[in-house]
Coordinates of C-alpha atoms in Angstrom, one line a residue:
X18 CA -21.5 -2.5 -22.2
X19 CA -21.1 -5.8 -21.0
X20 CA -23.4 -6.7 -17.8
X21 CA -21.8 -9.6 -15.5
X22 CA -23.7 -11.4 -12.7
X23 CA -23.7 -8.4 -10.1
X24 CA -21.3 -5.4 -11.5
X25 CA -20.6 -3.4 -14.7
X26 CA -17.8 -3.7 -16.3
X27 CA -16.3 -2.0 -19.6
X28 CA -15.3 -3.6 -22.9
X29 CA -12.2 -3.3 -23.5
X30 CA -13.2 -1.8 -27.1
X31 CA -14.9 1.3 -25.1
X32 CA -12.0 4.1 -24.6
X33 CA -14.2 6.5 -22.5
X34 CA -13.2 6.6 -18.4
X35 CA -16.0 5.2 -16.3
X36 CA -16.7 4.1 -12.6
X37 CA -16.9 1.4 -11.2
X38 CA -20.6 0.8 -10.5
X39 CA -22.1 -2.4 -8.3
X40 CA -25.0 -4.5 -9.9
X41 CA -27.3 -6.4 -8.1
X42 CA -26.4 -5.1 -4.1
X43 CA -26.5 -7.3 -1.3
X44 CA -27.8 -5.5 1.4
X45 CA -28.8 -8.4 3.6
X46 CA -25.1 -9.6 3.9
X47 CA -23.4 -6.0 3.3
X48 CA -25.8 -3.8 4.7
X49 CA -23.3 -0.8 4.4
X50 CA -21.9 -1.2 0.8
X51 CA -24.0 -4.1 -1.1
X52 CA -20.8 -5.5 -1.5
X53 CA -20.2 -9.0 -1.6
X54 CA -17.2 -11.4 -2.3
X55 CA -18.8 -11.6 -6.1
X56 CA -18.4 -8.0 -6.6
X57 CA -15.0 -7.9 -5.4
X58 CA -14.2 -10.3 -8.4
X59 CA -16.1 -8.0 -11.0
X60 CA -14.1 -5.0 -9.3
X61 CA -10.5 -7.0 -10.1
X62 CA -12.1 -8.0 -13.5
X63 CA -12.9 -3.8 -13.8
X64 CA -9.4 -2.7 -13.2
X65 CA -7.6 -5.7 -15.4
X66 CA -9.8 -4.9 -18.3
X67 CA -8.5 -1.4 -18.8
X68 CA -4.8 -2.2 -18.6
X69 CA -5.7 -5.0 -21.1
X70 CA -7.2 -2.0 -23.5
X71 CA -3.3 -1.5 -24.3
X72 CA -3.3 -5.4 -25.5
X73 CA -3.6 -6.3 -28.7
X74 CA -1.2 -9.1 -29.5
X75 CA 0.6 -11.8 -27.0
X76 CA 3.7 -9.4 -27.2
X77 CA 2.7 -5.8 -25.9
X78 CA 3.9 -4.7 -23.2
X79 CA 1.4 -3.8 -19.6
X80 CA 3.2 -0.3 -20.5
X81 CA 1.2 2.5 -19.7
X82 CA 1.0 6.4 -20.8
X83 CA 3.3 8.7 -18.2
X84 CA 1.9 10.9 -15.7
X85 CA 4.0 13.2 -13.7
X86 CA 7.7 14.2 -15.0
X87 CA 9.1 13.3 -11.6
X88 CA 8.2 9.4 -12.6
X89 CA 10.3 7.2 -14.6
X90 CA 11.3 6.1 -17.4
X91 CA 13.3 9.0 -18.3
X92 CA 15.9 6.9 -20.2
X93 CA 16.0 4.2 -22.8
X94 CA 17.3 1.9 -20.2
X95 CA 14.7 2.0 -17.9
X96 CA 11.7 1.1 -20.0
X97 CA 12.7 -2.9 -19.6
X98 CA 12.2 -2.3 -15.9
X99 CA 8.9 -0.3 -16.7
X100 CA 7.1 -3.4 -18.5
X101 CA 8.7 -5.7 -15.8
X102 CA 6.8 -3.5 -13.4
X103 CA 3.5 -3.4 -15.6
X104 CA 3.4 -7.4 -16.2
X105 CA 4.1 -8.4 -12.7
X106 CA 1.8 -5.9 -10.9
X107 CA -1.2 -6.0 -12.9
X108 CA -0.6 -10.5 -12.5
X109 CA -1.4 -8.9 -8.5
X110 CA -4.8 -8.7 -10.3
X111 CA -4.7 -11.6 -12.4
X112 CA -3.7 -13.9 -10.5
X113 CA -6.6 -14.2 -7.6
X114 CA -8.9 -13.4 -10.6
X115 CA -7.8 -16.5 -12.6
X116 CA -8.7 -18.4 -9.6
X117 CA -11.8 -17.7 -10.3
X118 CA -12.1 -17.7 -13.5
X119 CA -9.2 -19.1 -15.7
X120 CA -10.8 -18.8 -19.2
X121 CA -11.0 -15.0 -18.7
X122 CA -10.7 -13.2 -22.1
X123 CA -10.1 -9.3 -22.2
X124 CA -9.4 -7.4 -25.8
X125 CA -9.6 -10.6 -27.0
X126 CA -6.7 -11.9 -25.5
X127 CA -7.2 -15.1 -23.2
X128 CA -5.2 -13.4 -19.9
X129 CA -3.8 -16.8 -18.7
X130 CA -2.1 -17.0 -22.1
X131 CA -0.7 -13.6 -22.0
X132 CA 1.1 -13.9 -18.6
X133 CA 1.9 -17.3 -19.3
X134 CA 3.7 -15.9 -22.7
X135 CA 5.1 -12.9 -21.4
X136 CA 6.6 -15.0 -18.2
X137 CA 8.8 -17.0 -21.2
X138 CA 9.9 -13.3 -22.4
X139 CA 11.6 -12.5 -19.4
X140 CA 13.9 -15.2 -20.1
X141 CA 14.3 -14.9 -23.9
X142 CA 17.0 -12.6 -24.9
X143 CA 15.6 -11.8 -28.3
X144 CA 12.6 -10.1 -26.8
X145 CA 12.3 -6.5 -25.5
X146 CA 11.5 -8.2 -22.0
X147 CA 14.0 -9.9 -21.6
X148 CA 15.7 -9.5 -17.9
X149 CA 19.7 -10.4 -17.4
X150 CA 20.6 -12.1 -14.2
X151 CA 21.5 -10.1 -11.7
X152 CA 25.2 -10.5 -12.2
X153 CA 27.4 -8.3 -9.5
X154 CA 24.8 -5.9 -9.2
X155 CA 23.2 -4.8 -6.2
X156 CA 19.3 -4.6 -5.2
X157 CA 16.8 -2.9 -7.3
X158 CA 13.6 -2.4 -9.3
X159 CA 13.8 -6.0 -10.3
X160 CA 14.4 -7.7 -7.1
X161 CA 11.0 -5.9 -6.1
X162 CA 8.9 -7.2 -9.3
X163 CA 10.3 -10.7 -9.4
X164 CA 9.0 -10.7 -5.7
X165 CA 5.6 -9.9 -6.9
X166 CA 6.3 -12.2 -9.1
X167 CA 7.3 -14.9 -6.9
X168 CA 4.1 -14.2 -5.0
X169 CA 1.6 -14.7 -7.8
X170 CA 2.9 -18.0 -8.9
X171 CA 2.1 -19.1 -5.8
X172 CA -1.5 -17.5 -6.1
X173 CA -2.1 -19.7 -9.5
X174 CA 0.9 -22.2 -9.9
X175 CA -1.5 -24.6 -11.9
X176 CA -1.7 -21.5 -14.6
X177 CA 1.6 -19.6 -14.5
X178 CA 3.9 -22.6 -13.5
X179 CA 2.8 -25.8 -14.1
X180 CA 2.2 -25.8 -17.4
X181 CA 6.1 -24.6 -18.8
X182 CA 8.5 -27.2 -19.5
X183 CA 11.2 -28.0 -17.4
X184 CA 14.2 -25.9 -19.4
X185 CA 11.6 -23.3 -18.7
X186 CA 11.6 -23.2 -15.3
X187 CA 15.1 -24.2 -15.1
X188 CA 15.8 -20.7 -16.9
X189 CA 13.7 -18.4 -14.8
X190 CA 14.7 -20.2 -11.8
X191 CA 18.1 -19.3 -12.7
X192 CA 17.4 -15.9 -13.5
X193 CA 14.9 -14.8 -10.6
X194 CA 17.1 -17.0 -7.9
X195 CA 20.0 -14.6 -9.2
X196 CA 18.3 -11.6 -7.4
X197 CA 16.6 -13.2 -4.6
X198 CA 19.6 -14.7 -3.7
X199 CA 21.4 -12.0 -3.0
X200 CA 21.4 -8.4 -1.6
X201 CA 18.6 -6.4 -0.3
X202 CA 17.5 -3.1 1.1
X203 CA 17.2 -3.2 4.9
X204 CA 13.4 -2.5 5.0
X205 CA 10.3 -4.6 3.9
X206 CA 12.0 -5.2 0.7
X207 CA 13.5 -8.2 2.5
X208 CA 10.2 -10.4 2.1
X209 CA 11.2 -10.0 -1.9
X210 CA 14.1 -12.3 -1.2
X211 CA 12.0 -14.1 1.3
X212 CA 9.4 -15.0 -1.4
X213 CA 12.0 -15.7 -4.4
X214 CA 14.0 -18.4 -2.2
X215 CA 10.9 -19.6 -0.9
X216 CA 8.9 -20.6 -4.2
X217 CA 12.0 -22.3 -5.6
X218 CA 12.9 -24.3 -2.4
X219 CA 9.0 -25.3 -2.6
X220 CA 9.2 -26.7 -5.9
X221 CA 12.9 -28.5 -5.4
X222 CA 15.5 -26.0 -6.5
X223 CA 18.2 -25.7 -3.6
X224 CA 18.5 -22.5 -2.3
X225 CA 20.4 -20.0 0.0
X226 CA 18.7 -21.5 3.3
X227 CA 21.4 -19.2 5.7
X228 CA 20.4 -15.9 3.5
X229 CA 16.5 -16.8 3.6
X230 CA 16.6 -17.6 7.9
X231 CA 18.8 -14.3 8.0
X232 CA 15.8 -12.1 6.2
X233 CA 13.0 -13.8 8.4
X234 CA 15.0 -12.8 11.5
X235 CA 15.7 -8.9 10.6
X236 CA 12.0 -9.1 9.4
X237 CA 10.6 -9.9 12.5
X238 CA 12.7 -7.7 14.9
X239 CA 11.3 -5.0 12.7
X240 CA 8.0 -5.3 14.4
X241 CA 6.7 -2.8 17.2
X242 CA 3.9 -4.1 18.4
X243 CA 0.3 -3.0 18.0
X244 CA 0.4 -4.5 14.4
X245 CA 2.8 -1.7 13.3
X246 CA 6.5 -2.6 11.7
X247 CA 9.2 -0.5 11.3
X248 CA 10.2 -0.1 7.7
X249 CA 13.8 1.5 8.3
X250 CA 13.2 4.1 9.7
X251 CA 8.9 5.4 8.7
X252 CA 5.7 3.9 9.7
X253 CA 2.8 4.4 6.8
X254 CA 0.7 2.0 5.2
X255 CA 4.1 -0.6 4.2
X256 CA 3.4 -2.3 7.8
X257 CA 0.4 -2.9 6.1
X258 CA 0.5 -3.8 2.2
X259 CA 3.8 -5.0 2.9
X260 CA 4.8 -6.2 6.6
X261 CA 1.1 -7.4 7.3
X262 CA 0.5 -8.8 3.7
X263 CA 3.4 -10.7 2.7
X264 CA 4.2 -12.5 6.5
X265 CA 0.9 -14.0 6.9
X266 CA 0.6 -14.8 3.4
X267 CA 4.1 -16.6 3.4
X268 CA 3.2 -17.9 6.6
X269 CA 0.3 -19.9 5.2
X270 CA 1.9 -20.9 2.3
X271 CA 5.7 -21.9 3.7
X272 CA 6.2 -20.9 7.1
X273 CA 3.1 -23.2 8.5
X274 CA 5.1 -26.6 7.0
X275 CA 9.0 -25.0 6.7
X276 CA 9.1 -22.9 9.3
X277 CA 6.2 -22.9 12.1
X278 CA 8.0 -20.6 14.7
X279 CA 8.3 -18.0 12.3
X280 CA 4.9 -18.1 11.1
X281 CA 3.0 -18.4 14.4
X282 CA 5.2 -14.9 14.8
X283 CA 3.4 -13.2 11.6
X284 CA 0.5 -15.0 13.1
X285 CA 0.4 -13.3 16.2
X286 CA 1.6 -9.8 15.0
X287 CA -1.6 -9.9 12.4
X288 CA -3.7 -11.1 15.6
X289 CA -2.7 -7.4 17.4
X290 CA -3.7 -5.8 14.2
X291 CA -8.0 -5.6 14.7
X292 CA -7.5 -3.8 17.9
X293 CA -5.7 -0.6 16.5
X294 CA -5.6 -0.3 12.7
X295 CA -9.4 -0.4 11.5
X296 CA -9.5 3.0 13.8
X297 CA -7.5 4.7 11.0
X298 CA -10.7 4.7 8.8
X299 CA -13.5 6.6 9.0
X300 CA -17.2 6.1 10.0
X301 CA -17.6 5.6 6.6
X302 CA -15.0 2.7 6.0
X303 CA -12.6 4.9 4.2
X304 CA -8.6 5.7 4.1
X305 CA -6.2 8.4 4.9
X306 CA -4.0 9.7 2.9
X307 CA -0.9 9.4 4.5
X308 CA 2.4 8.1 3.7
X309 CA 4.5 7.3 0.5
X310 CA 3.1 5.4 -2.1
X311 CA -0.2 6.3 -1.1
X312 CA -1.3 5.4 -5.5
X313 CA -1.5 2.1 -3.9
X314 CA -4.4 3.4 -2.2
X315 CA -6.7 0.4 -1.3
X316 CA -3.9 -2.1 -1.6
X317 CA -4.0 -1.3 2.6
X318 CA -6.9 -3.5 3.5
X319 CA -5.4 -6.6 2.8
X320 CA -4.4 -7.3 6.0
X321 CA -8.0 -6.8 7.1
X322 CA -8.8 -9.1 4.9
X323 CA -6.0 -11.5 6.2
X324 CA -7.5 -11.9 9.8
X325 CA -9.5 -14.1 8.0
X326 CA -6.6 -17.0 8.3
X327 CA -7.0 -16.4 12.1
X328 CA -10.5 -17.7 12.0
X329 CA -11.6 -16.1 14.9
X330 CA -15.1 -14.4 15.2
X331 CA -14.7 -13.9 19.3
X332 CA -12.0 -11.7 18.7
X333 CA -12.4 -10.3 15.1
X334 CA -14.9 -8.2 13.9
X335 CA -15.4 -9.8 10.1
X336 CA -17.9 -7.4 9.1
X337 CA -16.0 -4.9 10.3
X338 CA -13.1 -5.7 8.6
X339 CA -15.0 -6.2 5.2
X340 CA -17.0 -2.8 5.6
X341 CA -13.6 -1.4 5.7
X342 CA -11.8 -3.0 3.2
X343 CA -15.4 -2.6 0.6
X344 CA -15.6 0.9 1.6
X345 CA -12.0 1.3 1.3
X346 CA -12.1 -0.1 -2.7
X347 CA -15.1 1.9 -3.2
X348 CA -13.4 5.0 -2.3
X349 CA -11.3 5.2 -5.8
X350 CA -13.4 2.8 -7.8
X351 CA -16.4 5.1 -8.0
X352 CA -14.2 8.5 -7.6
X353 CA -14.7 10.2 -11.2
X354 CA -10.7 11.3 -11.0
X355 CA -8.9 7.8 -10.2
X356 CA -8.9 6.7 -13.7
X357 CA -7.7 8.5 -16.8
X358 CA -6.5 6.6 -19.7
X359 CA -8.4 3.0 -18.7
X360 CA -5.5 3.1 -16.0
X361 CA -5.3 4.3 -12.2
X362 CA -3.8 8.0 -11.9
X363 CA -0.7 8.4 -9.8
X364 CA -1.9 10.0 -6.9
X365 CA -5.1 10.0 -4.3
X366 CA -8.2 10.6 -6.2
X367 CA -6.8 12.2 -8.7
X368 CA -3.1 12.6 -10.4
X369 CA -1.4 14.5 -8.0
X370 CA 2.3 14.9 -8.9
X371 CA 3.5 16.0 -5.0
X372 CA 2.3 13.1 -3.8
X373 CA 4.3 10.4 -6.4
X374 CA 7.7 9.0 -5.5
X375 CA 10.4 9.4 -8.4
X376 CA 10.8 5.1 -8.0
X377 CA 6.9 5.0 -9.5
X378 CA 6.3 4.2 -13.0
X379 CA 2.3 4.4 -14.3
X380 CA 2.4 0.9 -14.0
X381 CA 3.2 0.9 -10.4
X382 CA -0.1 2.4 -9.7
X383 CA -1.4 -1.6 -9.7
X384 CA 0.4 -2.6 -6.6
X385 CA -3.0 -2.3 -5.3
X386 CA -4.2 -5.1 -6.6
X387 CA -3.2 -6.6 -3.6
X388 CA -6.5 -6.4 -2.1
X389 CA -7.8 -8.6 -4.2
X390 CA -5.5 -11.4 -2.7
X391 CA -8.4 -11.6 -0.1
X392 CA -10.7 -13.5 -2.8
X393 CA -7.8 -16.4 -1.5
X394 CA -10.1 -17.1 1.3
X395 CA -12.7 -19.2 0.5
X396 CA -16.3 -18.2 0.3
X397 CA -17.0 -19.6 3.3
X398 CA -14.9 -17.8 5.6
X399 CA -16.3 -15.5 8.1
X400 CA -14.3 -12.2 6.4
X401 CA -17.1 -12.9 3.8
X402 CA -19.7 -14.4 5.5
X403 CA -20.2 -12.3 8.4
X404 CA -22.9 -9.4 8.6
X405 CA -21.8 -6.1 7.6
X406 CA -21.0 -3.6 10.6
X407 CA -19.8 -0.4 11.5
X408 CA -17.6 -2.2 14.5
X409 CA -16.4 0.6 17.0
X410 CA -18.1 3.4 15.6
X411 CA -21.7 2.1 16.4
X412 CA -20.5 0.0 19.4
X413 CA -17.6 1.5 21.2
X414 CA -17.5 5.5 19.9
X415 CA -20.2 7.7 21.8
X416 CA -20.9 10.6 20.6
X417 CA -19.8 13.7 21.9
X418 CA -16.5 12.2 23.0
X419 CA -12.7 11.8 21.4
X420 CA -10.9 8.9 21.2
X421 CA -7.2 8.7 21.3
X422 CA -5.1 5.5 20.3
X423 CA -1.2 5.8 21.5
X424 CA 0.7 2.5 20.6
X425 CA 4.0 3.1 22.3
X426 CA 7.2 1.3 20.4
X427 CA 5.9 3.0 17.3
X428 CA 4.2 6.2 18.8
X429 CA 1.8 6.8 16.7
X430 CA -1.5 7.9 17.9
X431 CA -4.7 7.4 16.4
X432 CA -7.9 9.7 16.9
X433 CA -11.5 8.8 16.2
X434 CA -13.9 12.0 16.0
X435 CA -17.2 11.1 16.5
X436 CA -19.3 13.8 15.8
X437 CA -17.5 14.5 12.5
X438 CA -16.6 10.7 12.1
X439 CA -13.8 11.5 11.3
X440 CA -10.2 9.6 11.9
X441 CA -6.9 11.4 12.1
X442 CA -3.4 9.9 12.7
X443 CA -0.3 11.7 14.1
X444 CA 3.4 9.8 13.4
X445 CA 7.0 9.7 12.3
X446 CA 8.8 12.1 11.0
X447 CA 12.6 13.2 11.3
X448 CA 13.9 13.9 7.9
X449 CA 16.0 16.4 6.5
X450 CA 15.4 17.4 3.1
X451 CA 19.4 18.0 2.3
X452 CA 19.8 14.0 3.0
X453 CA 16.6 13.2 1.4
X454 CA 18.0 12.6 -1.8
X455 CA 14.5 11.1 -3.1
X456 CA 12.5 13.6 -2.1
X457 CA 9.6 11.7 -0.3
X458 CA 10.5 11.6 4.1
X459 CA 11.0 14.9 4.6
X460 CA 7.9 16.4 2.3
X461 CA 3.9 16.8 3.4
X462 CA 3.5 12.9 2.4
X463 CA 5.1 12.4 6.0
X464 CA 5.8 16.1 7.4
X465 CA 2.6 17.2 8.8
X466 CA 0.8 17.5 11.9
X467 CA -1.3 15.0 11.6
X468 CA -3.4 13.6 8.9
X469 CA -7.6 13.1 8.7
X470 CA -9.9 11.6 6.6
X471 CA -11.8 14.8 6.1
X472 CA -8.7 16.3 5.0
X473 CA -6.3 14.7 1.9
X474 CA -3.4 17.1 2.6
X475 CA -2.6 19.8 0.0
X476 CA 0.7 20.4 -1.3
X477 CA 2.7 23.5 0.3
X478 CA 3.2 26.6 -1.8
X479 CA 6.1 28.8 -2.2
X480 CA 3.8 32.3 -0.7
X481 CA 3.6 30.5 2.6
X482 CA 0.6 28.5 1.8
X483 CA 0.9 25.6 4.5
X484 CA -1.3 23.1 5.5
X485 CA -1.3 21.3 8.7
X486 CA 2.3 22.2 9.8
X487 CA 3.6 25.6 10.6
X488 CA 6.4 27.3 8.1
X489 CA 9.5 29.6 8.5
X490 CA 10.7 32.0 5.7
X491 CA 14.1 31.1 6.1
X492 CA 18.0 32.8 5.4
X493 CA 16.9 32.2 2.3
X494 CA 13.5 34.0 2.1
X495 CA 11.9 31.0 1.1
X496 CA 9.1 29.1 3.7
X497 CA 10.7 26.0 5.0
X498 CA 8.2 23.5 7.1
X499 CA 9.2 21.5 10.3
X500 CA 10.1 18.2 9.2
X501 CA 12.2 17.3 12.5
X502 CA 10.1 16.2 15.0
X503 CA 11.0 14.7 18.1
X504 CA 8.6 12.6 20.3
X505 CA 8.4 13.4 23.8
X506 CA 5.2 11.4 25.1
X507 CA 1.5 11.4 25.3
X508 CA 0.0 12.1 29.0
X509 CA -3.5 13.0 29.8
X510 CA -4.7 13.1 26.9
X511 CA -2.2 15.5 25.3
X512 CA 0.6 14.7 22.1
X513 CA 3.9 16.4 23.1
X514 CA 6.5 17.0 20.2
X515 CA 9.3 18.9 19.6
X516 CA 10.4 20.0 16.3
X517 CA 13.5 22.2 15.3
X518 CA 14.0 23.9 11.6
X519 CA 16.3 21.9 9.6
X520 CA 18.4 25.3 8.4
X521 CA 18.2 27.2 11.8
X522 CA 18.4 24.6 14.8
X523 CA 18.3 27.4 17.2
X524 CA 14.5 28.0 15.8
X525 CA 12.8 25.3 17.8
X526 CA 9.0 24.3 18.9
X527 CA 7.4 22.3 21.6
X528 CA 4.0 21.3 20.0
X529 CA 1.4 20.2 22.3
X530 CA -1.6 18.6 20.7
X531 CA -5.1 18.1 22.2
X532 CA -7.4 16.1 20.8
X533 CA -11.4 17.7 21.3
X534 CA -14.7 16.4 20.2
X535 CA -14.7 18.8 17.5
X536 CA -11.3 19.9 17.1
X537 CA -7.7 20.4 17.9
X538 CA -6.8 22.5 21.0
X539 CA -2.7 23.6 20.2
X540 CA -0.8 24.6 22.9
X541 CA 2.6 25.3 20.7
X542 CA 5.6 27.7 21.6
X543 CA 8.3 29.1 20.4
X544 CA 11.7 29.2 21.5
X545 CA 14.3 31.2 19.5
X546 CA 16.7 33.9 20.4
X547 CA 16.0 35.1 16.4
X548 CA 13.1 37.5 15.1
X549 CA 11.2 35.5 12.2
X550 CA 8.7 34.9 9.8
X551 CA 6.4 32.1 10.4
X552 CA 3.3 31.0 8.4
X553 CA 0.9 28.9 10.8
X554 CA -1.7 26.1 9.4
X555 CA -4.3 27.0 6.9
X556 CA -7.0 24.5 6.1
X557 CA -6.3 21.3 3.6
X558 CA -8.0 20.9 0.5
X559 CA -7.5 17.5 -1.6
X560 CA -4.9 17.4 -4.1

């Protein structure tokens, strides 16, 4: 094994799984974790140096073995798109770690060379990487890579950019302007557009300016206060590795020069942030699971991270912010399950197939590596130079008490237990599986009760095994969960939904929750002029 300054990190060479183990702890600075900005390079180094076990020469692929039959590729076609997403995700890694240290070899490949070769395959149509212009076609997988994309070269342009000829960048100008200028999903997927039009109008292409101004505005109206963004129509973790990411991110990099109104907006939105989300972790600094895409896993704390930019210790708690986000990394690094094959499973700890999305690839698994755009902030800033703390759970939370969170606009509802230390979150959901044609808004990743850290949710089972939600064996004797909630408010101290059953709207609940120092008080009823079946919560287990 090779030993760095302050972490261990595998040789390529070495096949066997491992965790992530930290060398050298700092407890004066990181009292909590030992963790300090040094480690968080060896962690990025860590994760980059199994994907580069599948690297042997300049031309193979970041393409990683399957997991999950619900994932794609499942056609020929689709594998061009898989390596897209490989090469630009796993760059989320490189790029912040090139930074820091741009001779980096892994499997005996210099990385800066490899992304700088593989960048020139995207536009060469005699290799397997090769990526068409967009053409007539609408938005896609590729508009969402060549955002990442867009994002890293901004991260290293003196590696990725500056060093290609001018046809070069002429060419994939040409090619990643044909996406970003153009269509779009109506949800975060705008900042992929954003990003595109923005690193070409940096470096003196011309670009749609209407279409970019157009994306900021629908960007920003998607925002709903309390550091939470709609994202058409769900809140989960994208107003966070997304919305919270990519606007302060572009406002530091364009919007502060370009465009200062719209950045002081991202600005201000990440300034609501400290006062709401950090209550989502635990007293241990660690994450729900919650949400789509939750294999990003610790790709969340970047925005806690990001309140760095604001540079404001009177209002920001940096060693708060940095327990959390080290705790949060921690979390999968050193879990025995989260890596199999040198690569990240899709899932929480483990794989966990119910909890993939049928848009994710292995490869996708490194949109996490997000977190690591933190080591942008210099050394000096107060996100890494502040003392370690356990912010409102040894300052604010007494013991003995609940805490509730409501953040109307969004109505989600935050709950901080702090005899068990635990953190639970109740949110969106109105979904019907018939219209849910990819399978992800109307199942457990968003359909249950609530969600806690001392509980990853299980997946439901076709007996009536439920967790956190109640079930109804249906017309069709099988157990159908309530999916279609309806908010109706939170007053003294009590959530009020309703739900209805997607197949039988005359089978309808009013669900009162009541958050207790040790528990839940439910104060549900039914209202149905039908005799039924119904299967009522059982205790979660971690998939």
């Amino acid at each position: 094994m090779l030993l760095n300054s302050s972490s261990l990190v595998l040789r390529a060479s070495e096949k066997r799984n491992s965790v992530f183990r930290i060398n050298n702890p700092n407890y004066q600075v990181s009292p909590f974790t030992g963790v300090t900005r040094q480690h968080w390079v060896d962690a990025a180094e860590y994760l980059l140096d199994g994907a580069f076990s599948y690297i042997h020469n300049m031309d193979d692929a970041m393409k990683f073995p399957k997991q999950h039959e619900k994932t794609y590729p499942n056609r020929a076609d689709q594998i061009p798109t898989e390596k897209l997403e490989g090469f630009c995700r796993t760059l989320f890694v490189a790029a912040p770690l090139l930074r820091e240290k741009p001779n980096l070899t892994l499997n005996n490949i210099k990385v800066a060379d490899y992304y700088k070769h593989n960048l020139l395959n995207l536009i060469n149509p005699n290799s397997q990487s090769y990526i068409k212009h967009r053409g007539n076609g609408g938005p896609n997988q590729i508009l969402v890579e060549f955002g990442a994309l867009a994002i890293s070269l901004s991260v290293a342009p003196e590696l990725l950019w500056d060093p290609l000829k001018q046809e070069q960048k002429d060419a994939l100008a040409a090619t990643m302007l044909s996406y970003g200028d153009g269509p779009t999903i109506g949800s975060n997927w705008r900042f992929f557009n954003i990003f595109i039009l923005s690193f070409f109008k940096e470096k003196g292409y011309q670009v749609n300016e209407k279409l970019l101004l157009s994306y900021l505005d629908k960007i920003t109206e998607a925002y709903r206060g309390y550091g939470w963004y709609n994202d058409a129509p769900a809140y989960d973790y994208y107003s966070m590795w997304a919305f919270q990411m990519y606007g302060p991110l572009w406002a530091q990099w364009y919007g502060k020069k370009h465009y200062p109104t719209y950045a002081k907006k991202f600005m201000d939105n990440l300034a609501e942030l400290p006062d709401n989300y950090p209550y989502m972790f635990n007293d241990q600094g660690q994450m729900n699971m919650w949400g789509r895409s939750i294999a990003y896993r610790f790709g969340a704390v970047a925005p806690l991270a990001f309140t760095g930019y604001l540079n404001d210790p009177a209002k920001v708690n940096y060693g708060w912010m940095r327990r959390i986000a080290s705790s949060s990394m921690l979390q999968f690094l050193q879990n025995p399950n989260f890596m199999e094959d040198r690569v990240p499973t899709l899932g929480f700890y483990g794989a966990f197939e119910p909890a993939t999305q049928v848009y994710s690839c292995r490869g996708s698994v490194y949109w996490m590596g997000k977190a690591f755009l933190a080591l942008l902030l210099p050394a000096d800033n107060p996100f890494w130079t502040a003392k370690e703390n356990n912010g409102a759970w040894e300052r604010e939370l007494e013991k003995n008490r609940v805490y509730n969170k409501f953040q109307p606009g969004s109505n989600l509802m935050i709950t901080n237990y702090t005899n068990s230390g635990s953190s639970e979150i109740r949110s969106w959901c109105h979904e019907t599986a018939a219209a849910d044609w990819q399978k992800f808004r109307s199942t457990e990743n968003y359909n249950k009760l609530a969600y806690n850290t001392d509980f990853p949710w299980m997946a439901d089972g076709k007996n009536g095994e439920i967790s956190m939600n109640y079930g109804v064996l249906n017309s069709k004797k099988e157990w159908e969960v309530l999916r279609l909630y309806t908010f109706i408010g939170f007053n003294d101290g009590i959530y009020r939904r309703d739900a209805e059953l997607e197949t039988n709207r005359d089978i309808k609940f009013k669900l009162a929750d009541i958050p207790l120092p040790n528990g839940i008080l439910r104060v549900d009823k039914v209202i149905s002029p039908l005799f039924f079946t119904f299967s009522r919560s059982r205790d979660s287990a971690a998939g």
